[in-house]
Amino acid sequence: MIATTAVAPLRIGVIGVGRIGRMHAELIAHQVPGATLAAVYDAHEPSSRGVAADLRVPAAASLEELFGFDLDAVAICSSSDTHVELLIAAAEAGKAVFCEKPVSLDLAELDRALDAVQEAGVPFQIGFNRRFDPGHASVQRAVASGEIGDPHLVRISSRDPAPPPLHYVKNSGGLFLDMMIHDFDMARYVTGREVVEVFARGTVRVEPSFADAGDIDTALVTLVHDDGCLTAIDNSRRAAYGYDQRVEVFGAEGMAVSENPHAHAGAVLTAKGELRPPNPGFFLERYLPSYVREWEAFVGAVKTGTSPPVSTADARAPLVIGLAAGRSLREGRPVRVEEVT
Amino acid sequence: MIATTAVAPLRIGVIGVGRIGRMHAELIAHQVPGATLAAVYDAHEPSSRGVAADLRVPAAASLEELFGFDLDAVAICSSSDTHVELLIAAAEAGKAVFCEKPVSLDLAELDRALDAVQEAGVPFQIGFNRRFDPGHASVQRAVASGEIGDPHLVRISSRDPAPPPLHYVKNSGGLFLDMMIHDFDMARYVTGREVVEVFARGTVRVEPSFADAGDIDTALVTLVHDDGCLTAIDNSRRAAYGYDQRVEVFGAEGMAVSENPHAHAGAVLTAKGELRPPNPGFFLERYLPSYVREWEAFVGAVKTGTSPPVSTADARAPLVIGLAAGRSLREGRPVRVEEVT
Amino acid sequence: MIATTAVAPLRIGVIGVGRIGRMHAELIAHQVPGATLAAVYDAHEPSSRGVAADLRVPAAASLEELFGFDLDAVAICSSSDTHVELLIAAAEAGKAVFCEKPVSLDLAELDRALDAVQEAGVPFQIGFNRRFDPGHASVQRAVASGEIGDPHLVRISSRDPAPPPLHYVKNSGGLFLDMMIHDFDMARYVTGREVVEVFARGTVRVEPSFADAGDIDTALVTLVHDDGCLTAIDNSRRAAYGYDQRVEVFGAEGMAVSENPHAHAGAVLTAKGELRPPNPGFFLERYLPSYVREWEAFVGAVKTGTSPPVSTADARAPLVIGLAAGRSLREGRPVRVEEVT
Amino acid sequence: MIATTAVAPLRIGVIGVGRIGRMHAELIAHQVPGATLAAVYDAHEPSSRGVAADLRVPAAASLEELFGFDLDAVAICSSSDTHVELLIAAAEAGKAVFCEKPVSLDLAELDRALDAVQEAGVPFQIGFNRRFDPGHASVQRAVASGEIGDPHLVRISSRDPAPPPLHYVKNSGGLFLDMMIHDFDMARYVTGREVVEVFARGTVRVEPSFADAGDIDTALVTLVHDDGCLTAIDNSRRAAYGYDQRVEVFGAEGMAVSENPHAHAGAVLTAKGELRPPNPGFFLERYLPSYVREWEAFVGAVKTGTSPPVSTADARAPLVIGLAAGRSLREGRPVRVEEVT
């Protein structure tokens, strides 16, 4: 019996099939061993029907209908402001839940959702996919294995190829909660240490309209971890040379780095020098392997009854750090994380 | 009508769904815009049925049934010794044909098949996928654009991570026709020049049983092109550090290279030095993007009525070079290509 | 007459021939075109005589005797606490002066010395040699030329292979004035912008005895420049993988980086991965070309009557930033540079 | 006594102070521990006197006078056609001899000179400096230590930034004896195996006037070693992107490579891609560290009474290979080395 259950594919329903949700649905349908796409649901019915037709699965007309498809798990990929209610509904329905980040931009709301998950005891994983990037993961392994000793200094750079449209920016929660939140997660992930203090400086250098939206497009943040490790994170909304994503941990016995992959390993050498291609485009291209591996981890954990590797605590901590960063920027001083918890 | 035809997906049937054929079928089904997998056929019925079920397409019970599925094109991916008859059958049925390499290890047989293709006037593309590797293609572009001037010297290294089993070796045609044939194609592709002379040296260094099969596992070949350009190709059946595939063209105004991509862009620096991960595994992993781009090129050409980019001439020339290499090895002297044509 | 003067070598006397002074003396003697080592002087007479013998030049028994050797210029390379008086003496003697950094750890003393230089109108260059490193200089050029647009974010890492002895630490002025002062200079040099605010965090992670000396061995500092550009500088007193010196400027149109050179361009690839050698040893090895080019710049400027490229302002600003960093660390808040000026 | 002898510097006289000889004289004078430049001699007296004045050593008016300066060793750096007689004279005078390559372009003459050295029993080292390049030496070490297993395939590329003047070419012995001779030595050095067969192809692609001089400017040579290892060497007289010097050994357990160092470790990334500087200039710049290490090895060997590391056999073998390459080119067939010995 158990053996049979073990080999049956995990039936997953995807909620929200916009850009990121459609990608998750395709990955589950075609590239994740041990999983099957059972159905999709999107409040915008034409999207739902289009993706369902392409992937040859049913389109549910409602959340209730979706849950009815004998699902083992749901993937919440709809717009951020719907995550809390969907999480609670999925938890109450007893489904394992994968949820795209963020759960919420509001700490009380996030806690309400995560409490429901906790209470229901359902497996939960938050979509910090970059943890599954092979390069970044190699940095984490080098720290966790002790190979480079205790972490002393961390450098993280995340720079997008182009800024999002202004209407997106206005509802995004701002650079710290929308973009740098991945880096706050990365700092915790690679060091294995909590953050206790945040100092943030940010400016508008890329796109003046960000100022009108009360946001910044360029920032540099210092994190102090609970063991004294120091992390520098910089973000920019526009890198002319393409998507730039680097992580580096310097420790007592060495350094582990995750650099940018090139689009390909070709180069042209002339009297002007050696020219290599720019970085690959945006995150769907750069991080595709991480999304596949993220699903493999989730499916593996649910099937074996172990805890998925990116937990409710991991969903909460980066939001708190991001709120502290916002306060630091506004008040011009270092902010203790406990001030905003 | 024409407009409708133009936007309708190209209906492709796959013949042979072993390792490489199954990969082609999956790519057509999921990753090639403008194409659809219409059906599959394999002489080994369980394979056919298994792949068909996984990809949710019909399994044809015979070639005739396959052609009946309203196909625009077929992909011939069965074992090499069946290619000639299948090519002739597909050509006579008026289908566009994609054929895995080699068409045949016998020059007369290859000519018979290509003559049938020519006569039928159907679009044809041979599966030298490495031409579509982004790195290798960047080398070809640097030459074709004149950026590095006329080619003077070419270096190509192809080294497999592990030798194939002996039973495979025995029917493979030998290292020159089975493995280095890709590099003969590459030498013509990146320089844009025909080969006129071949000098080959080869030995057994990796696996003594290759000698029993009358084959070699290590070789170094010099090609002279019709404009005097000189190419060195080396092959080994086993590289301890992983799949090694490099191409370099040195020209009057510069050099273009395609190096090995790493498995990821991470590194660990300690007192011992800087350690990067080995090369990615075998060809399905290394060359996946090239297979996708190969299909995009074929589908685009068939749909627009232009000639597919890897022609019957490209299917024939590397075989001739390979036969000359074999003779050079046996006779211990440089062999003119015209001697074996 | 003038032509003759122009081609005569610049006669330089070196004051202080410990490790760094001896290196300067050797460079002047053998590797700097247009310069000649006229004599050396060291308060420790045996040092003076030893170096003089090796380099086949006279050893002066006193400062007065040194100045008497028909010098055009002096290089002040003695211990830091002697720089102010020597600078004033050299300026009053009308010599062009090259002075190792720092002029002084005390701002009033530094101003006293620089005022004397200013008043005497003698050419002056401070020994921030890293500006002449070919890699770092290429970063500055990419900014100054506009190639990468206005600078938005700067990352600088400086990590020594091993901490200095404790007795050195105690008199060094501390990490900010002894070590990071080079990076404060670098931040000004590559951006071309003044610093207006400093936020510093530092800890003892490498060597507990630093705490006894009231110093730190690990630090992360945020600088805000007058145009809003943000700089992150990290320092460590011990990098297990060797001397680590990197500079990166991210701008509106691109990024310029100066990475670590390897000891050589060899690598070994095995099943474990690709191993490259560690970074070259300490600063004399890493920065040798920068010292040669520093002297070429000084000699060229003095001979042509132009201003040497690293000025009295460049000698002063990094000290001020360093003092602000110290205050920031002590007071746990960002400090405006004007608070310490 | 013995101790005293051991610590006394080795007194070296330099014969021939043109470009390469002057460099050797400067290195001995300033950068080689344990050695001292005793005197210089050049048949062209003004050269001799100029270098002597710059380096503050005596200029000998004749060979006899030079030997009279209580020399331990001589460095023969004059034009190639004088090497045989000078070697014999130095050997007969009982001096340790360092001789720039080639001893002679004529095998009988070379044997006459080396016989004299052998008979006299004096220490001898031939100037194949590239063996002392840190990168190339790391390749040799990886082979000799067994780290990469038995060598199977070797790739060597040597490409000059610009062709020499025609009058030089005419007396150079041709590309194989003038330029590729370094690579013949390298092939023996990194593999530790003798060469038994040579196949050469060469053309004029760079500079048509080479054809008038009966020479080629572009070549590709296959070497077969006595254990079956295969080596490909390519040469060009002009690389648009700068001096190109690479060595790679592929073995049963891995690969060791020595790549080109860049002029510096800076890069600029823009929308066009990542641009790195060209290779450093010509051989004096690229190989300076190898010349210093070459002298350290010679001085160390002479002082300790051990055999210098590049022997008379190493002086002879590359000439033989080069003569075989010439015959292969003329006769259009592989040539056994024993045919020309």
Coordinates of N, CA, C and O in Angstrom, one line a residue, chain B residues 151-247:
Chain B
P151 N 40.3 32.5 -41.8 CA 40.8 31.5 -40.8 C 42.1 30.9 -41.3 O 42.3 30.5 -42.4
H152 N 43.0 30.8 -40.3 CA 44.4 30.2 -40.6 C 44.6 28.9 -39.9 O 45.2 28.0 -40.4
L153 N 44.1 28.8 -38.7 CA 44.3 27.6 -37.8 C 43.0 27.4 -37.0 O 42.4 28.3 -36.5
V154 N 42.7 26.1 -36.9 CA 41.5 25.7 -36.1 C 41.9 24.6 -35.2 O 42.7 23.7 -35.5
R155 N 41.4 24.7 -33.9 CA 41.6 23.6 -33.0 C 40.3 23.1 -32.5 O 39.4 23.9 -32.0
I156 N 40.1 21.9 -32.5 CA 38.8 21.3 -32.0 C 39.2 20.1 -31.1 O 39.9 19.2 -31.5
S157 N 38.6 20.1 -29.9 CA 38.8 19.0 -29.0 C 37.4 18.4 -28.7 O 36.5 19.2 -28.3
S158 N 37.2 17.1 -28.8 CA 36.0 16.5 -28.3 C 36.4 15.2 -27.5 O 37.1 14.3 -28.0
R159 N 36.0 15.3 -26.3 CA 36.4 14.2 -25.4 C 35.2 13.8 -24.6 O 34.6 14.6 -23.9
D160 N 34.8 12.5 -24.7 CA 33.7 12.0 -24.0 C 34.0 11.7 -22.5 O 35.2 11.4 -22.2
P161 N 33.0 11.7 -21.6 CA 33.3 11.4 -20.2 C 33.6 9.9 -20.0 O 34.4 9.6 -19.1
A162 N 33.1 9.1 -20.8 CA 33.3 7.6 -20.6 C 33.1 6.9 -22.0 O 32.3 7.3 -22.8
P163 N 33.9 5.8 -22.2 CA 33.7 5.1 -23.5 C 32.4 4.4 -23.5 O 31.9 4.0 -22.5
P164 N 31.9 4.2 -24.7 CA 30.6 3.4 -24.9 C 31.0 1.9 -24.7 O 32.1 1.5 -24.7
P165 N 29.9 1.1 -24.5 CA 30.2 -0.4 -24.3 C 30.7 -1.0 -25.6 O 30.5 -0.5 -26.7
L166 N 31.4 -2.1 -25.5 CA 32.1 -2.7 -26.6 C 31.2 -3.1 -27.7 O 31.5 -2.9 -28.9
H167 N 30.0 -3.6 -27.4 CA 29.1 -4.0 -28.4 C 28.7 -2.8 -29.3 O 28.4 -2.9 -30.5
Y168 N 28.6 -1.6 -28.7 CA 28.3 -0.4 -29.4 C 29.4 -0.1 -30.4 O 29.2 0.2 -31.5
V169 N 30.6 -0.1 -29.8 CA 31.8 0.2 -30.5 C 31.9 -0.6 -31.8 O 32.2 -0.1 -32.9
K170 N 31.6 -1.9 -31.7 CA 31.8 -2.8 -32.8 C 31.0 -2.4 -34.0 O 31.3 -2.7 -35.2
N171 N 29.8 -1.8 -33.8 CA 28.9 -1.5 -34.9 C 28.9 0.0 -35.2 O 28.0 0.5 -35.9
S172 N 29.8 0.7 -34.6 CA 29.7 2.2 -34.6 C 30.3 2.8 -35.9 O 30.1 4.0 -36.2
G173 N 31.1 2.0 -36.6 CA 31.9 2.6 -37.7 C 33.3 3.0 -37.3 O 34.1 3.5 -38.1
G174 N 33.5 3.0 -36.0 CA 34.8 3.4 -35.5 C 34.8 4.8 -35.1 O 33.9 5.6 -35.4
L175 N 35.9 5.2 -34.4 CA 36.0 6.6 -33.8 C 35.8 7.7 -34.8 O 35.1 8.7 -34.6
F176 N 36.4 7.5 -36.0 CA 36.3 8.6 -37.0 C 34.8 8.8 -37.5 O 34.4 9.9 -37.7
L177 N 34.1 7.7 -37.7 CA 32.7 7.8 -38.3 C 31.7 8.0 -37.2 O 30.6 8.5 -37.4
D178 N 32.0 7.6 -36.0 CA 31.0 7.6 -34.9 C 31.1 8.9 -34.1 O 30.1 9.5 -33.7
M179 N 32.3 9.3 -33.8 CA 32.6 10.4 -32.9 C 33.2 11.6 -33.5 O 32.6 12.7 -33.4
M180 N 34.3 11.4 -34.2 CA 34.9 12.6 -34.8 C 34.2 13.2 -36.0 O 34.4 14.3 -36.5
I181 N 33.2 12.5 -36.5 CA 32.4 13.0 -37.6 C 31.7 14.3 -37.3 O 31.6 15.2 -38.1
H182 N 31.3 14.5 -36.0 CA 30.8 15.8 -35.5 C 31.9 16.9 -35.7 O 31.5 18.0 -36.0
D183 N 33.1 16.5 -35.5 CA 34.2 17.5 -35.5 C 34.5 17.8 -37.0 O 34.9 18.9 -37.3
F184 N 34.4 16.8 -37.9 CA 34.6 17.1 -39.3 C 33.6 18.1 -39.8 O 33.9 19.0 -40.5
D185 N 32.3 17.8 -39.3 CA 31.3 18.8 -39.6 C 31.6 20.2 -39.1 O 31.4 21.2 -39.7
M186 N 32.1 20.2 -37.8 CA 32.4 21.5 -37.2 C 33.5 22.2 -37.9 O 33.4 23.5 -38.1
A187 N 34.5 21.5 -38.4 CA 35.6 22.2 -39.1 C 35.1 22.9 -40.4 O 35.5 24.0 -40.7
R188 N 34.2 22.2 -41.1 CA 33.6 22.8 -42.3 C 32.7 24.0 -41.9 O 32.6 25.0 -42.6
Y189 N 31.9 23.8 -40.8 CA 30.9 24.8 -40.4 C 31.6 26.1 -40.0 O 31.2 27.2 -40.5
V190 N 32.6 26.0 -39.1 CA 33.1 27.2 -38.6 C 34.0 28.0 -39.6 O 34.1 29.2 -39.6
T191 N 34.7 27.2 -40.5 CA 35.6 27.9 -41.5 C 34.8 28.3 -42.7 O 35.2 29.2 -43.4
G192 N 33.7 27.5 -43.0 CA 33.0 27.7 -44.3 C 33.9 27.2 -45.5 O 33.6 27.6 -46.6
R193 N 34.8 26.3 -45.3 CA 35.7 25.9 -46.3 C 35.7 24.3 -46.3 O 35.7 23.7 -45.3
E194 N 35.8 23.8 -47.6 CA 35.9 22.3 -47.7 C 37.2 21.8 -47.3 O 38.2 22.5 -47.3
V195 N 37.3 20.5 -47.0 CA 38.5 19.9 -46.6 C 39.1 19.1 -47.8 O 38.3 18.4 -48.5
V196 N 40.4 19.2 -48.0 CA 41.0 18.6 -49.2 C 42.0 17.4 -48.8 O 42.3 16.6 -49.7
E197 N 42.5 17.5 -47.6 CA 43.5 16.4 -47.2 C 43.3 16.1 -45.7 O 43.0 17.0 -44.9
V198 N 43.6 14.9 -45.4 CA 43.4 14.4 -44.0 C 44.7 13.6 -43.6 O 45.1 12.7 -44.4
F199 N 45.2 13.8 -42.4 CA 46.3 13.0 -41.9 C 45.9 12.6 -40.5 O 45.5 13.5 -39.7
A200 N 45.9 11.3 -40.2 CA 45.3 10.8 -38.9 C 46.3 10.0 -38.2 O 47.1 9.2 -38.8
R201 N 46.4 10.2 -36.9 CA 47.1 9.3 -36.0 C 46.2 8.9 -34.9 O 45.5 9.7 -34.4
G202 N 46.2 7.6 -34.5 CA 45.3 7.2 -33.5 C 45.9 6.0 -32.7 O 46.7 5.3 -33.2
T203 N 45.5 5.9 -31.5 CA 46.0 4.8 -30.6 C 44.9 4.3 -29.6 O 43.9 4.9 -29.5
V204 N 45.2 3.3 -29.0 CA 44.4 2.8 -27.9 C 45.1 3.1 -26.6 O 46.1 2.6 -26.3
R205 N 44.5 4.0 -25.8 CA 45.1 4.4 -24.5 C 44.1 4.3 -23.4 O 44.5 4.2 -22.2
V206 N 42.9 4.3 -23.7 CA 41.8 4.4 -22.7 C 41.3 3.0 -22.3 O 41.2 2.7 -21.1
E207 N 41.1 2.2 -23.3 CA 40.3 0.9 -23.0 C 40.9 -0.1 -24.0 O 40.6 -0.1 -25.2
P208 N 41.7 -1.1 -23.5 CA 42.4 -2.0 -24.4 C 41.4 -2.8 -25.3 O 41.8 -3.2 -26.4
S209 N 40.2 -3.0 -24.8 CA 39.3 -3.8 -25.6 C 38.9 -3.2 -27.0 O 38.5 -3.8 -27.9
F210 N 39.2 -1.9 -27.1 CA 38.9 -1.2 -28.3 C 39.8 -1.8 -29.4 O 39.4 -1.9 -30.6
A211 N 41.0 -2.2 -29.0 CA 41.9 -2.8 -30.0 C 41.3 -4.1 -30.6 O 41.4 -4.4 -31.8
D212 N 40.7 -4.9 -29.7 CA 40.0 -6.1 -30.2 C 38.9 -5.8 -31.2 O 38.7 -6.6 -32.1
A213 N 38.3 -4.7 -31.0 CA 37.2 -4.3 -31.9 C 37.8 -3.7 -33.2 O 37.0 -3.2 -34.0
G214 N 39.1 -3.6 -33.3 CA 39.7 -3.0 -34.4 C 39.5 -1.5 -34.4 O 39.6 -0.9 -35.5
D215 N 39.3 -0.9 -33.3 CA 39.1 0.5 -33.2 C 40.2 1.2 -32.3 O 41.0 0.5 -31.8
I216 N 40.1 2.5 -32.3 CA 41.0 3.3 -31.5 C 40.2 4.1 -30.5 O 39.0 4.2 -30.7
D217 N 40.8 4.6 -29.5 CA 40.0 5.5 -28.5 C 40.6 6.9 -28.3 O 40.0 7.7 -27.6
T218 N 41.7 7.1 -29.0 CA 42.4 8.4 -28.9 C 43.0 8.7 -30.3 O 43.6 7.9 -30.9
A219 N 42.7 9.9 -30.7 CA 43.2 10.3 -32.1 C 43.5 11.7 -32.2 O 42.9 12.6 -31.5
L220 N 44.4 12.0 -33.2 CA 44.7 13.4 -33.5 C 44.8 13.5 -35.0 O 45.5 12.7 -35.7
V221 N 44.0 14.4 -35.6 CA 43.8 14.4 -37.1 C 44.1 15.9 -37.5 O 43.7 16.8 -36.9
T222 N 44.9 15.9 -38.6 CA 45.2 17.2 -39.3 C 44.3 17.3 -40.6 O 44.3 16.4 -41.4
L223 N 43.6 18.4 -40.7 CA 42.8 18.6 -41.9 C 43.4 19.8 -42.7 O 43.8 20.8 -42.0
V224 N 43.6 19.7 -44.0 CA 43.9 20.9 -44.8 C 42.7 21.3 -45.6 O 42.1 20.5 -46.3
H225 N 42.3 22.6 -45.4 CA 41.1 23.1 -46.2 C 41.6 23.6 -47.5 O 42.7 23.8 -47.8
D226 N 40.5 23.9 -48.4 CA 40.9 24.2 -49.7 C 41.5 25.6 -49.9 O 42.0 25.9 -50.9
D227 N 41.5 26.4 -48.8 CA 42.2 27.7 -48.8 C 43.5 27.7 -48.1 O 44.1 28.7 -47.8
G228 N 43.9 26.5 -47.6 CA 45.1 26.4 -46.9 C 45.0 26.4 -45.4 O 45.9 26.2 -44.7
C229 N 43.8 26.7 -44.9 CA 43.5 26.7 -43.5 C 43.8 25.3 -42.9 O 43.5 24.3 -43.6
L230 N 44.4 25.3 -41.7 CA 44.8 24.0 -41.1 C 44.0 23.7 -39.8 O 44.0 24.6 -39.0
T231 N 43.5 22.5 -39.7 CA 42.7 22.2 -38.6 C 43.2 21.0 -37.8 O 43.6 20.0 -38.4
A232 N 43.4 21.1 -36.5 CA 43.7 20.0 -35.7 C 42.5 19.5 -34.8 O 41.9 20.4 -34.2
I233 N 42.2 18.3 -34.9 CA 41.1 17.7 -34.1 C 41.6 16.6 -33.3 O 42.3 15.7 -33.8
D234 N 41.3 16.7 -32.0 CA 41.7 15.5 -31.1 C 40.4 15.0 -30.5 O 39.5 15.7 -30.2
N235 N 40.4 13.7 -30.3 CA 39.3 13.0 -29.7 C 39.9 12.0 -28.6 O 40.9 11.4 -28.8
S236 N 39.1 11.9 -27.6 CA 39.4 10.8 -26.6 C 38.0 10.3 -26.2 O 37.1 11.0 -26.0
R237 N 38.0 9.0 -25.9 CA 36.8 8.3 -25.5 C 36.6 8.5 -24.0 O 35.5 8.1 -23.4
R238 N 37.5 9.1 -23.2 CA 37.3 9.3 -21.8 C 38.1 10.5 -21.2 O 39.3 10.4 -21.2
A239 N 37.4 11.5 -20.8 CA 37.9 12.6 -20.1 C 37.5 12.5 -18.6 O 36.3 12.6 -18.3
A240 N 38.5 12.4 -17.7 CA 38.2 12.2 -16.3 C 37.4 13.4 -15.7 O 36.7 13.2 -14.8
Y241 N 37.6 14.6 -16.3 CA 36.9 15.8 -15.7 C 35.6 16.1 -16.4 O 35.0 17.1 -16.1
G242 N 35.1 15.2 -17.2 CA 33.8 15.4 -17.8 C 33.8 15.7 -19.3 O 34.9 15.8 -19.8
Y243 N 32.7 15.9 -19.8 CA 32.5 16.1 -21.3 C 33.3 17.4 -21.7 O 33.0 18.5 -21.1
D244 N 34.1 17.2 -22.7 CA 35.0 18.3 -23.1 C 34.8 18.6 -24.6 O 35.1 17.8 -25.4
Q245 N 34.3 19.8 -24.8 CA 33.9 20.2 -26.2 C 34.4 21.6 -26.5 O 33.7 22.5 -26.1
R246 N 35.4 21.7 -27.2 CA 36.0 23.1 -27.5 C 36.3 23.3 -29.0 O 36.7 22.4 -29.7
V247 N 36.0 24.5 -29.4 CA 36.3 24.8 -30.8 C 37.0 26.2 -30.8 O 36.6 27.1 -30.0

